[in-house]
Coordinates of C-alpha atoms and ligand atoms in Angstrom, one line a residue:
M19 CA 177.0 141.4 15.3
T20 CA 178.0 144.0 17.9
A21 CA 175.3 146.0 19.7
A22 CA 175.4 149.7 19.3
V23 CA 176.5 151.0 22.6
T24 CA 175.2 154.4 23.7
I25 CA 177.0 156.1 26.5
E26 CA 174.7 157.0 29.3
K27 CA 174.9 160.6 30.5
F28 CA 174.6 161.1 34.2
T29 CA 173.4 164.4 35.7
S30 CA 171.6 165.4 38.9
L31 CA 168.5 167.5 39.3
T32 CA 168.1 170.4 41.7
P33 CA 164.9 170.3 43.8
S34 CA 163.2 172.9 41.5
E35 CA 164.1 170.9 38.4
F36 CA 162.7 167.8 40.1
F37 CA 159.4 169.4 41.1
Y38 CA 159.2 171.2 37.8
R39 CA 159.1 167.7 36.1
N40 CA 156.9 166.1 38.8
K41 CA 154.4 168.8 39.6
E42 CA 151.7 166.3 40.3
I43 CA 153.6 165.0 43.3
A44 CA 152.8 168.3 45.1
G45 CA 149.2 168.4 43.8
F46 CA 149.8 170.6 40.8
S47 CA 148.7 168.1 38.1
N48 CA 146.4 170.2 36.0
P49 CA 144.9 173.7 35.8
S50 CA 141.9 172.8 38.0
R51 CA 143.8 171.1 40.7
A52 CA 146.6 173.8 40.5
L53 CA 144.1 176.6 41.2
Y54 CA 142.7 174.7 44.2
Q55 CA 146.2 173.8 45.5
T56 CA 147.4 177.4 45.2
V57 CA 144.5 178.6 47.3
R58 CA 145.2 175.8 49.8
E59 CA 148.9 176.4 50.1
L60 CA 148.6 180.2 50.5
V61 CA 145.7 180.0 53.0
E62 CA 147.6 177.4 55.1
N63 CA 150.7 179.7 55.2
A64 CA 148.4 182.5 56.2
L65 CA 146.9 180.4 59.1
D66 CA 150.4 179.2 60.2
A67 CA 151.5 182.8 60.4
T68 CA 148.6 183.7 62.6
D69 CA 147.1 181.1 64.8
A70 CA 150.4 179.3 65.6
H71 CA 151.5 182.7 67.0
G72 CA 148.5 183.5 69.0
I73 CA 147.0 186.0 66.5
L74 CA 143.3 185.8 65.6
P75 CA 143.4 185.3 61.9
I76 CA 141.8 187.7 59.4
I77 CA 142.4 186.1 55.9
K78 CA 141.2 187.5 52.6
V79 CA 141.3 185.4 49.5
S80 CA 140.6 186.6 46.1
I81 CA 140.7 184.9 42.7
K82 CA 140.4 187.1 39.7
R83 CA 140.5 186.6 35.9
D84 CA 143.6 188.2 34.6
R85 CA 142.4 190.9 32.2
D86 CA 145.9 191.9 31.0
N87 CA 146.0 188.6 29.3
E88 CA 144.6 187.4 26.0
R89 CA 143.9 184.0 27.3
D90 CA 140.8 183.5 29.4
N91 CA 142.3 180.8 31.6
V92 CA 144.8 183.0 33.5
F93 CA 143.9 183.9 37.1
S94 CA 145.4 185.8 39.9
V95 CA 145.2 184.4 43.4
T96 CA 145.8 186.8 46.2
V97 CA 145.9 185.9 49.9
E98 CA 146.3 188.5 52.6
D99 CA 146.8 187.7 56.3
N100 CA 147.4 189.6 59.5
G101 CA 150.2 187.3 60.6
I102 CA 153.7 187.8 61.8
G103 CA 155.1 188.7 58.4
I104 CA 158.3 187.6 56.9
P105 CA 161.7 189.3 57.5
P106 CA 162.8 190.8 54.2
G107 CA 166.0 188.8 54.1
H108 CA 164.0 185.6 54.0
I109 CA 161.3 186.6 51.5
P110 CA 163.3 185.7 48.3
S111 CA 164.2 182.2 49.4
A112 CA 160.8 181.6 51.1
F113 CA 159.2 182.1 47.7
G114 CA 162.0 181.4 45.3
Q115 CA 163.9 178.4 46.6
L116 CA 162.3 175.0 47.0
L117 CA 162.8 173.2 50.3
Y118 CA 163.4 176.5 52.2
S119 CA 161.2 176.7 55.3
S120 CA 161.0 178.0 58.8
K121 CA 159.0 175.0 59.8
Y122 CA 161.7 172.2 59.8
V123 CA 161.4 171.9 63.5
L124 CA 159.5 169.5 65.8
R125 CA 156.4 171.6 66.2
Q126 CA 153.0 171.1 64.6
T127 CA 152.3 173.4 61.7
R128 CA 150.3 173.0 58.5
G129 CA 153.3 173.3 56.3
M130 CA 156.5 171.5 56.9
F131 CA 157.9 170.4 53.6
G132 CA 159.1 173.9 52.5
L133 CA 157.3 173.4 49.2
G134 CA 153.8 174.8 49.1
A135 CA 154.3 178.5 48.2
K136 CA 157.2 177.7 45.8
M137 CA 155.1 175.1 43.9
A138 CA 152.4 177.8 43.4
V139 CA 155.1 180.2 42.2
L140 CA 156.7 177.6 40.0
Y141 CA 153.4 176.6 38.4
G142 CA 152.4 180.2 37.9
Q143 CA 155.8 181.0 36.3
V144 CA 155.7 178.1 34.0
T145 CA 152.1 178.6 32.8
T146 CA 152.0 182.5 32.6
G147 CA 155.6 183.7 32.7
K148 CA 154.7 186.1 35.6
P149 CA 156.6 186.4 38.9
V150 CA 155.1 186.1 42.3
E151 CA 154.3 189.4 44.1
V152 CA 154.9 189.5 47.9
I153 CA 154.2 192.4 50.2
S154 CA 155.1 191.8 53.9
A155 CA 155.2 193.8 57.0
P156 CA 157.0 191.9 59.8
I157 CA 155.3 192.3 63.2
N158 CA 158.0 194.5 64.8
S159 CA 159.2 196.3 61.7
R160 CA 158.5 199.9 60.7
R161 CA 158.5 199.0 57.1
I162 CA 156.4 197.3 54.5
Y163 CA 158.5 195.4 52.0
Y164 CA 157.6 194.4 48.5
F165 CA 159.2 191.9 46.1
K166 CA 158.6 190.5 42.7
I167 CA 160.4 187.1 42.5
R168 CA 160.9 184.4 39.9
I169 CA 162.5 181.0 40.4
D170 CA 165.8 180.1 38.6
I171 CA 164.7 176.5 38.1
K172 CA 168.0 175.2 36.9
N173 CA 169.8 176.4 40.1
N174 CA 166.9 176.4 42.6
K175 CA 167.6 180.1 43.4
P176 CA 165.3 183.1 43.6
I177 CA 165.7 185.8 41.0
I178 CA 164.6 189.2 42.4
L179 CA 163.0 191.3 39.7
E180 CA 161.9 194.1 41.9
R181 CA 162.3 195.0 45.6
G182 CA 161.6 198.0 47.8
Y183 CA 159.9 199.2 50.9
Y184 CA 157.6 201.8 52.3
S185 CA 157.5 203.3 55.8
K186 CA 154.6 202.1 57.8
T187 CA 151.9 204.6 58.6
N188 CA 149.9 202.4 60.8
S189 CA 150.4 199.2 62.8
W190 CA 149.5 196.7 60.1
H191 CA 151.5 193.6 60.0
G192 CA 151.0 190.6 57.8
T193 CA 151.6 189.3 54.3
I194 CA 150.0 189.6 50.9
V195 CA 151.0 187.1 48.3
K196 CA 149.8 187.3 44.7
V197 CA 150.4 184.5 42.2
Y198 CA 149.3 184.4 38.5
L199 CA 148.6 181.0 37.0
E200 CA 146.7 179.1 34.4
G201 CA 143.6 177.7 36.1
D202 CA 140.2 176.2 35.5
W203 CA 137.7 177.9 37.7
S204 CA 134.6 176.1 36.6
R205 CA 136.1 172.8 37.5
S206 CA 137.8 173.8 40.7
K207 CA 135.0 176.1 42.0
S208 CA 133.2 173.5 44.1
K209 CA 136.4 172.1 45.7
I210 CA 137.6 175.6 46.5
Y211 CA 134.4 176.5 48.2
E212 CA 134.3 173.3 50.0
Y213 CA 137.9 173.8 51.2
L214 CA 137.1 177.2 52.6
R215 CA 133.9 176.0 54.2
R216 CA 135.8 173.2 55.9
T217 CA 138.5 175.6 57.0
A218 CA 135.9 177.7 58.5
V219 CA 134.6 174.7 60.5
I220 CA 138.0 173.9 61.9
A221 CA 139.0 177.5 62.5
P222 CA 135.9 179.2 63.9
Y223 CA 138.3 181.8 65.4
A224 CA 139.3 183.0 62.0
E225 CA 137.6 185.6 59.9
L226 CA 137.6 184.5 56.2
V227 CA 136.6 186.5 53.2
F228 CA 136.6 185.1 49.7
S229 CA 135.9 186.9 46.5
D230 CA 135.6 184.7 43.5
P231 CA 136.1 185.4 39.8
D232 CA 132.3 185.6 39.1
G233 CA 132.0 188.6 41.5
N234 CA 130.6 186.7 44.5
I235 CA 131.9 187.5 47.9
V236 CA 131.6 185.0 50.8
Y237 CA 132.2 185.9 54.4
F238 CA 132.8 183.4 57.1
E239 CA 132.6 185.4 60.3
R240 CA 134.5 184.7 63.4
S241 CA 132.3 182.8 65.9
T242 CA 134.7 182.5 68.8
T243 CA 137.8 184.2 70.0
K244 CA 139.0 181.1 71.7
M245 CA 142.1 179.7 69.9
P246 CA 144.0 176.5 70.3
S247 CA 147.1 177.0 72.3
P248 CA 150.1 177.7 70.0
P249 CA 152.3 174.6 69.5
R250 CA 155.7 174.6 71.2
E251 CA 158.9 173.2 69.8
V252 CA 160.0 170.0 71.4
K253 CA 163.0 167.7 71.5
P254 CA 162.6 164.4 69.7
H255 CA 161.4 161.3 71.7
P256 CA 163.9 158.4 71.7
Y257 CA 161.4 156.0 70.2
G258 CA 161.0 158.3 67.1
V259 CA 164.7 158.5 66.2
D260 CA 166.2 156.3 63.6
L261 CA 169.9 155.5 62.8
E262 CA 170.5 158.5 60.5
M263 CA 168.8 161.0 62.8
M264 CA 170.8 159.6 65.8
K265 CA 174.0 160.0 63.8
M266 CA 173.1 163.6 63.0
M267 CA 172.2 164.4 66.6
L268 CA 175.4 162.9 67.9
Q269 CA 177.4 165.0 65.5
L270 CA 175.6 168.2 66.4
T271 CA 175.5 167.9 70.1
T272 CA 177.5 170.1 72.5
A273 CA 177.2 167.5 75.3
E274 CA 180.6 166.1 76.4
N275 CA 179.5 162.6 77.2
L276 CA 176.8 160.1 76.1
F277 CA 175.0 160.4 79.5
D278 CA 174.5 164.1 79.1
F279 CA 173.7 163.8 75.4
L280 CA 170.7 161.6 76.2
I281 CA 169.4 163.8 78.9
R282 CA 169.9 167.1 77.0
E283 CA 168.8 166.2 73.5
F284 CA 165.7 164.0 74.1
Q285 CA 162.4 164.5 75.8
C286 CA 161.3 162.0 78.5
V287 CA 164.9 161.0 79.3
G288 CA 166.1 161.7 82.9
E289 CA 169.1 160.3 84.7
V290 CA 167.5 156.9 85.5
T291 CA 166.4 156.3 81.9
A292 CA 169.7 157.5 80.5
R293 CA 171.6 155.1 82.7
N294 CA 169.2 152.2 81.7
I295 CA 169.6 152.9 78.0
L296 CA 173.4 152.9 78.3
N297 CA 173.5 149.8 80.5
N298 CA 171.3 147.9 78.1
A299 CA 173.3 149.0 75.1
G300 CA 176.6 148.3 76.9
L301 CA 178.0 151.8 76.2
P302 CA 179.9 153.8 78.8
P303 CA 178.2 157.0 80.1
T304 CA 181.5 158.9 79.7
A305 CA 181.9 158.0 76.0
N306 CA 182.4 161.0 73.7
P307 CA 179.3 161.4 71.5
H308 CA 181.3 162.4 68.5
R309 CA 183.5 159.3 68.6
L310 CA 181.0 156.5 68.5
T311 CA 181.4 153.8 65.8
L312 CA 178.6 153.1 63.4
E313 CA 178.0 149.8 65.3
D314 CA 177.7 151.6 68.6
V315 CA 175.1 154.0 67.2
D316 CA 173.2 151.2 65.6
R317 CA 173.2 149.3 69.0
L318 CA 172.0 152.4 70.8
V319 CA 169.1 152.9 68.4
R320 CA 168.1 149.2 68.5
T321 CA 168.3 149.1 72.3
I322 CA 166.1 152.1 72.7
K323 CA 163.5 150.6 70.3
K324 CA 163.4 147.4 72.4
M325 CA 162.9 149.2 75.7
R326 CA 159.3 149.4 76.9
D327 CA 159.7 151.6 80.0
I328 CA 160.5 155.1 78.5
K329 CA 157.7 157.5 79.2
P330 CA 155.5 158.2 76.1
P331 CA 156.1 161.5 74.2
R332 CA 154.5 164.6 75.5
A333 CA 152.1 166.5 73.2
Y334 CA 153.2 170.1 73.9
H335 CA 154.2 170.5 70.3
L336 CA 150.7 169.5 69.1
S337 CA 148.1 172.1 68.6
Y338 CA 144.8 170.4 68.8
L339 CA 141.5 172.3 68.8
G340 CA 139.7 171.0 71.9
E341 CA 136.0 170.1 72.2
E342 CA 134.7 173.6 72.5
I343 CA 136.2 174.9 69.3
I344 CA 135.1 171.9 67.3
E345 CA 131.5 172.2 68.6
T346 CA 131.5 176.0 67.9
G347 CA 132.8 175.4 64.3
L348 CA 130.2 172.7 63.5
N349 CA 127.4 174.8 65.0
A350 CA 128.4 177.9 63.1
I351 CA 128.7 176.4 59.7
L352 CA 126.3 173.4 59.7
R353 CA 123.6 174.7 62.2
P354 CA 122.8 171.2 63.4
E355 CA 120.3 170.3 66.1
F356 CA 122.8 168.1 67.9
V357 CA 126.6 168.5 68.2
A358 CA 129.2 166.7 70.3
A359 CA 133.0 166.5 70.2
V360 CA 135.7 164.7 72.0
T361 CA 139.5 165.2 72.2
R362 CA 141.3 162.1 73.1
K363 CA 144.4 162.0 75.2
P364 CA 147.8 162.0 73.4
S365 CA 148.8 158.7 72.1
V366 CA 151.9 157.3 70.3
Y367 CA 152.8 155.4 67.1
E368 CA 156.4 154.7 66.2
G369 CA 157.6 157.2 68.7
H370 CA 155.4 160.1 67.3
A371 CA 152.8 161.6 69.6
F372 CA 149.4 162.2 68.1
V373 CA 146.0 163.4 69.2
V374 CA 142.7 162.3 67.6
E375 CA 139.6 164.6 67.9
V376 CA 136.1 163.7 66.6
G377 CA 133.1 165.9 66.2
L378 CA 129.6 164.7 65.4
A379 CA 126.7 166.9 64.1
Y380 CA 123.2 165.7 63.5
G381 CA 120.0 167.1 62.0
G382 CA 119.0 170.8 61.8
G383 CA 120.6 172.4 58.7
I384 CA 122.3 169.1 57.6
K385 CA 120.9 167.4 54.6
A386 CA 120.2 163.7 54.9
S387 CA 122.5 161.4 53.0
E388 CA 122.9 157.7 52.4
K389 CA 126.2 157.6 54.3
P390 CA 127.7 159.7 57.1
Q391 CA 129.3 162.8 55.6
L392 CA 132.9 162.8 56.6
L393 CA 135.0 165.9 57.2
R394 CA 138.7 164.8 57.4
Y395 CA 141.5 167.0 58.8
A396 CA 145.2 166.5 59.5
N397 CA 146.9 169.2 61.5
K398 CA 143.9 171.5 60.9
I399 CA 144.2 171.1 57.1
P400 CA 141.0 169.9 55.4
L401 CA 141.6 166.8 53.3
L402 CA 139.3 166.7 50.3
Y403 CA 140.7 164.2 47.8
D404 CA 141.2 160.4 48.0
E405 CA 138.5 160.0 50.7
G406 CA 137.9 156.3 49.8
S407 CA 141.4 155.3 50.8
D408 CA 141.5 157.1 54.1
V409 CA 141.5 155.2 57.4
S410 CA 138.6 157.3 58.7
F411 CA 136.4 156.5 55.7
K412 CA 136.9 152.8 56.4
I413 CA 136.0 153.2 60.1
V414 CA 133.0 155.4 59.6
N415 CA 131.5 153.2 56.8
E416 CA 132.6 149.7 57.9
E417 CA 133.5 149.6 61.5
I418 CA 130.8 151.6 63.2
D419 CA 127.4 150.1 63.5
W420 CA 125.3 153.3 63.3
G421 CA 122.1 151.4 63.8
Y422 CA 123.2 150.6 67.3
Y423 CA 123.4 154.3 68.0
G424 CA 119.9 154.9 66.7
V425 CA 120.9 156.3 63.3
S426 CA 119.2 154.8 60.3
F427 CA 120.2 156.0 56.8
P428 CA 119.4 158.2 55.0
A429 CA 120.3 160.5 57.9
P430 CA 121.6 164.0 58.5
L431 CA 124.9 163.0 60.0
V432 CA 128.3 164.6 59.8
V433 CA 131.4 163.1 61.3
L434 CA 134.5 165.3 61.7
V435 CA 137.9 163.5 62.3
H436 CA 141.0 165.5 63.1
I437 CA 144.4 164.0 63.6
C438 CA 147.3 166.1 64.9
S439 CA 150.9 165.0 64.8
T440 CA 154.3 166.2 63.7
K441 CA 154.4 163.0 61.6
I442 CA 151.0 162.3 59.9
P443 CA 151.2 158.9 58.2
Y444 CA 149.9 160.1 54.8
K445 CA 149.4 157.4 52.2
G446 CA 150.9 159.3 49.3
V447 CA 153.0 162.3 48.7
G448 CA 149.8 164.2 47.7
K449 CA 149.1 164.4 51.5
E450 CA 145.4 163.7 51.0
S451 CA 144.7 160.5 52.8
I452 CA 145.9 158.8 56.0
A453 CA 147.1 155.3 56.3
D454 CA 145.7 152.6 58.5
V455 CA 148.1 152.8 61.4
P456 CA 146.6 150.5 64.1
E457 CA 147.2 152.9 67.0
I458 CA 145.5 155.8 65.1
E459 CA 142.7 153.6 64.0
K460 CA 142.0 152.5 67.5
E461 CA 141.9 156.1 68.8
I462 CA 139.5 157.1 66.0
I463 CA 137.2 154.2 66.7
S464 CA 137.1 155.0 70.5
A465 CA 136.5 158.7 69.8
I466 CA 133.7 158.1 67.4
R467 CA 132.0 155.6 69.8
E468 CA 132.2 158.1 72.6
V469 CA 130.4 160.9 70.7
A470 CA 128.0 158.4 69.0
R471 CA 126.9 157.2 72.5
R472 CA 126.0 160.8 73.3
L473 CA 124.0 161.0 70.0
K474 CA 122.3 157.8 70.9
L475 CA 121.1 159.3 74.2
Y476 CA 120.0 162.4 72.5
L477 CA 118.0 160.5 69.9
S478 CA 116.3 158.2 72.4
K479 CA 115.3 161.2 74.5
K480 CA 114.0 162.9 71.5
R481 CA 112.0 159.9 70.4
K482 CA 110.5 159.7 73.9
E483 CA 109.6 163.4 73.9
I484 CA 108.0 163.1 70.5
E485 CA 105.9 160.1 71.7
E486 CA 104.7 162.1 74.8
A487 CA 104.0 165.1 72.6
E488 CA 101.9 163.0 70.3
K489 CA 100.0 161.6 73.3
A490 CA 99.4 165.2 74.5
V491 CA 98.0 166.2 71.1
T492 CA 95.5 163.2 71.3
I493 CA 94.5 164.2 74.8
A494 CA 94.2 167.8 73.9
K495 CA 91.4 166.9 71.4
Y496 CA 89.2 165.8 74.3
I497 CA 89.7 168.9 76.4
P498 CA 86.7 171.0 75.1
E499 CA 84.4 168.0 75.7
V500 CA 85.7 167.3 79.2
A501 CA 85.4 171.0 80.1
Q502 CA 81.8 171.1 78.9
A503 CA 81.0 167.9 80.8
L504 CA 82.6 169.2 84.0
A505 CA 80.7 172.5 83.7
K506 CA 77.5 170.6 83.5
I507 CA 78.3 168.7 86.7
V508 CA 79.7 171.6 88.7
D509 CA 77.5 174.7 88.0
S510 CA 79.9 177.3 89.2
I511 CA 82.7 176.6 86.7
N512 CA 83.0 178.3 83.3
P513 CA 84.0 175.7 80.7
D514 CA 86.2 178.2 78.8
N515 CA 88.3 178.7 81.9
I516 CA 88.8 175.0 82.4
E517 CA 89.7 174.5 78.7
S518 CA 92.3 177.3 78.7
R519 CA 93.9 176.2 82.0
L520 CA 94.2 172.6 80.8
L521 CA 95.8 173.6 77.5
K522 CA 98.2 175.9 79.4
L523 CA 99.3 173.0 81.6
L524 CA 99.8 170.7 78.7
N525 CA 101.8 173.3 76.8
Q526 CA 104.0 174.1 79.7
K527 CA 105.0 170.5 79.8
L528 CA 105.7 170.4 76.1
K529 CA 107.7 173.6 76.1
A530 CA 110.1 172.0 78.6
F531 CA 111.2 169.8 75.7
K532 CA 114.0 171.3 73.7
I533 CA 113.3 169.5 70.5
K534 CA 112.2 171.5 67.5
S535 CA 109.8 169.0 66.0
V536 CA 108.0 168.9 69.4
N537 CA 107.6 172.7 69.3
E538 CA 105.7 172.2 66.1
V539 CA 103.4 169.9 67.9
V540 CA 103.0 172.6 70.6
V541 CA 102.0 175.1 68.0
S542 CA 99.4 172.8 66.6
I543 CA 97.8 172.4 70.0
E544 CA 97.5 176.1 70.5
Ligands
ADP17 P1 156.3 175.5 54.3 O1 154.9 176.2 54.6 O2 156.1 174.1 54.2 O3 157.3 175.9 55.3 P2 156.2 177.2 52.0 O4 156.9 177.2 50.7 O5 154.7 177.2 51.9 O6 156.8 176.1 52.9 O7 156.6 178.5 52.8 C1 158.0 178.8 53.0 C2 158.2 179.7 54.2 O8 157.8 181.0 53.9 C3 157.4 179.3 55.5 O9 158.1 178.3 56.2 C4 157.3 180.6 56.2 O10 158.4 180.9 57.0 C5 157.3 181.6 55.1 N1 155.9 182.1 54.7 C6 155.2 181.8 53.6 N2 154.0 182.4 53.6 C7 154.0 183.2 54.8 C8 153.0 184.1 55.3 N3 151.8 184.3 54.8 N4 153.3 184.7 56.5 C9 154.5 184.4 57.1 N5 155.5 183.6 56.6 C10 155.2 183.0 55.5
MG18 MG1 153.3 176.2 53.3

């Protein structure tokens, strides 16, 4: 018997077709997650358009039920920022062509895949049939441009349905993006609020307003005007370059020989290092970069990877927050009684520079919980999903002995972990949890220990002060009796005077304590 042979048909997919079929890869798996992800992508673009350019962000987010629609699960999400705006020539592709981005450079931004805004547009288009509406006023332009754009999914091209411009009557610059989509507000509500709250913690220099579909308005006011320094673009570090990238760089370079190529195209490579690399690889410094054989390129890459003496990458392109901003953010949103933060020095994994920052907040407005409450961030983006598989979760719950630092659970403890890098080792394409890279793990542990030691000191001081305060209360009870007794012995003293003077002295001592619960003791003495 002969088997029926079917002829396989081969085709290829454009990026938009691929992501149309695999929306969950980019976080758009269902109406609840899609609503959350849309807010997140648009807010991150808004922050990238402001803080990365030295502008104090003012961001307005609004989610509304779409009344024009018979269905009750259609929402509009509008995000407005005061950022640099988008040149009109780029607006159609920025919102209507997947994998189109201004962030494909070696510089830390929140976005970098060229996907986020388009996924929101795509999801909205597929579930409601409506186009995205974009209004943008570039920072040095005299015009405000508006567009309505749809994605031609088959060809991964924008379709412009409407376009036009107004003349500016004031100096406003920025962007407003409005997407209609099928969403599930009741299921995504708590995540969206939590996302915005965590954004407010990490960006206390931003002004954030959110109006939700139930008519509530939440305002996170700016609590500092200090901003992280904007990230600069850098050249790649030799340790972080693989065979394909090296081939591409060799093709694109304008350097005439290998020696110049290494010095010009890489960071941390000077004349001595360039000569060492070429010596070790057995390649002549005068070789033409465009004419290397594949074996030569491979040898060059492998030689570099084996070398140990190239200076580690610089971290100019990273935009970390610094201790002051982290402490301000934690104080403003959580109102704790104790806060501490540490920013570690730049470190390296697989040729990529990274910086770890940790903040710790304790007591005050924080509710006690059975485990430390973890706030995870990567490149200033809050990570809310897949907490259990994140490297920080493992460290905070398994590696750190909190008892040693004087914390016994349930306790009001919040741990913030922020990792900055142009290459965050995410575990999945969902970009929600970070893998256990040993170098990163080590940095997180050291950072947590450092702030935990400060917490330990604070807690032991507090315990001592409470003990003293309690002693004082006990002694205070005897003051009237002592005063009477003294007055009997020494005729000329008024017992009331002695009593009030002794109480005053005691209270003075207690008031020197900064701890709230002790103040309560002070009040009870008075
Ligand atoms: P990514 O953020 O990964 O680059 P997006 O699809 O989210 O990809 O955005 C595409 C591009 O559109 C961005 O690289 C940026 O240049 C531009 N863009 C999107 N939103 C804004 C905004 N609010 N302000 C300025 N530029 C924006
Ligand atoms: Mg983006």
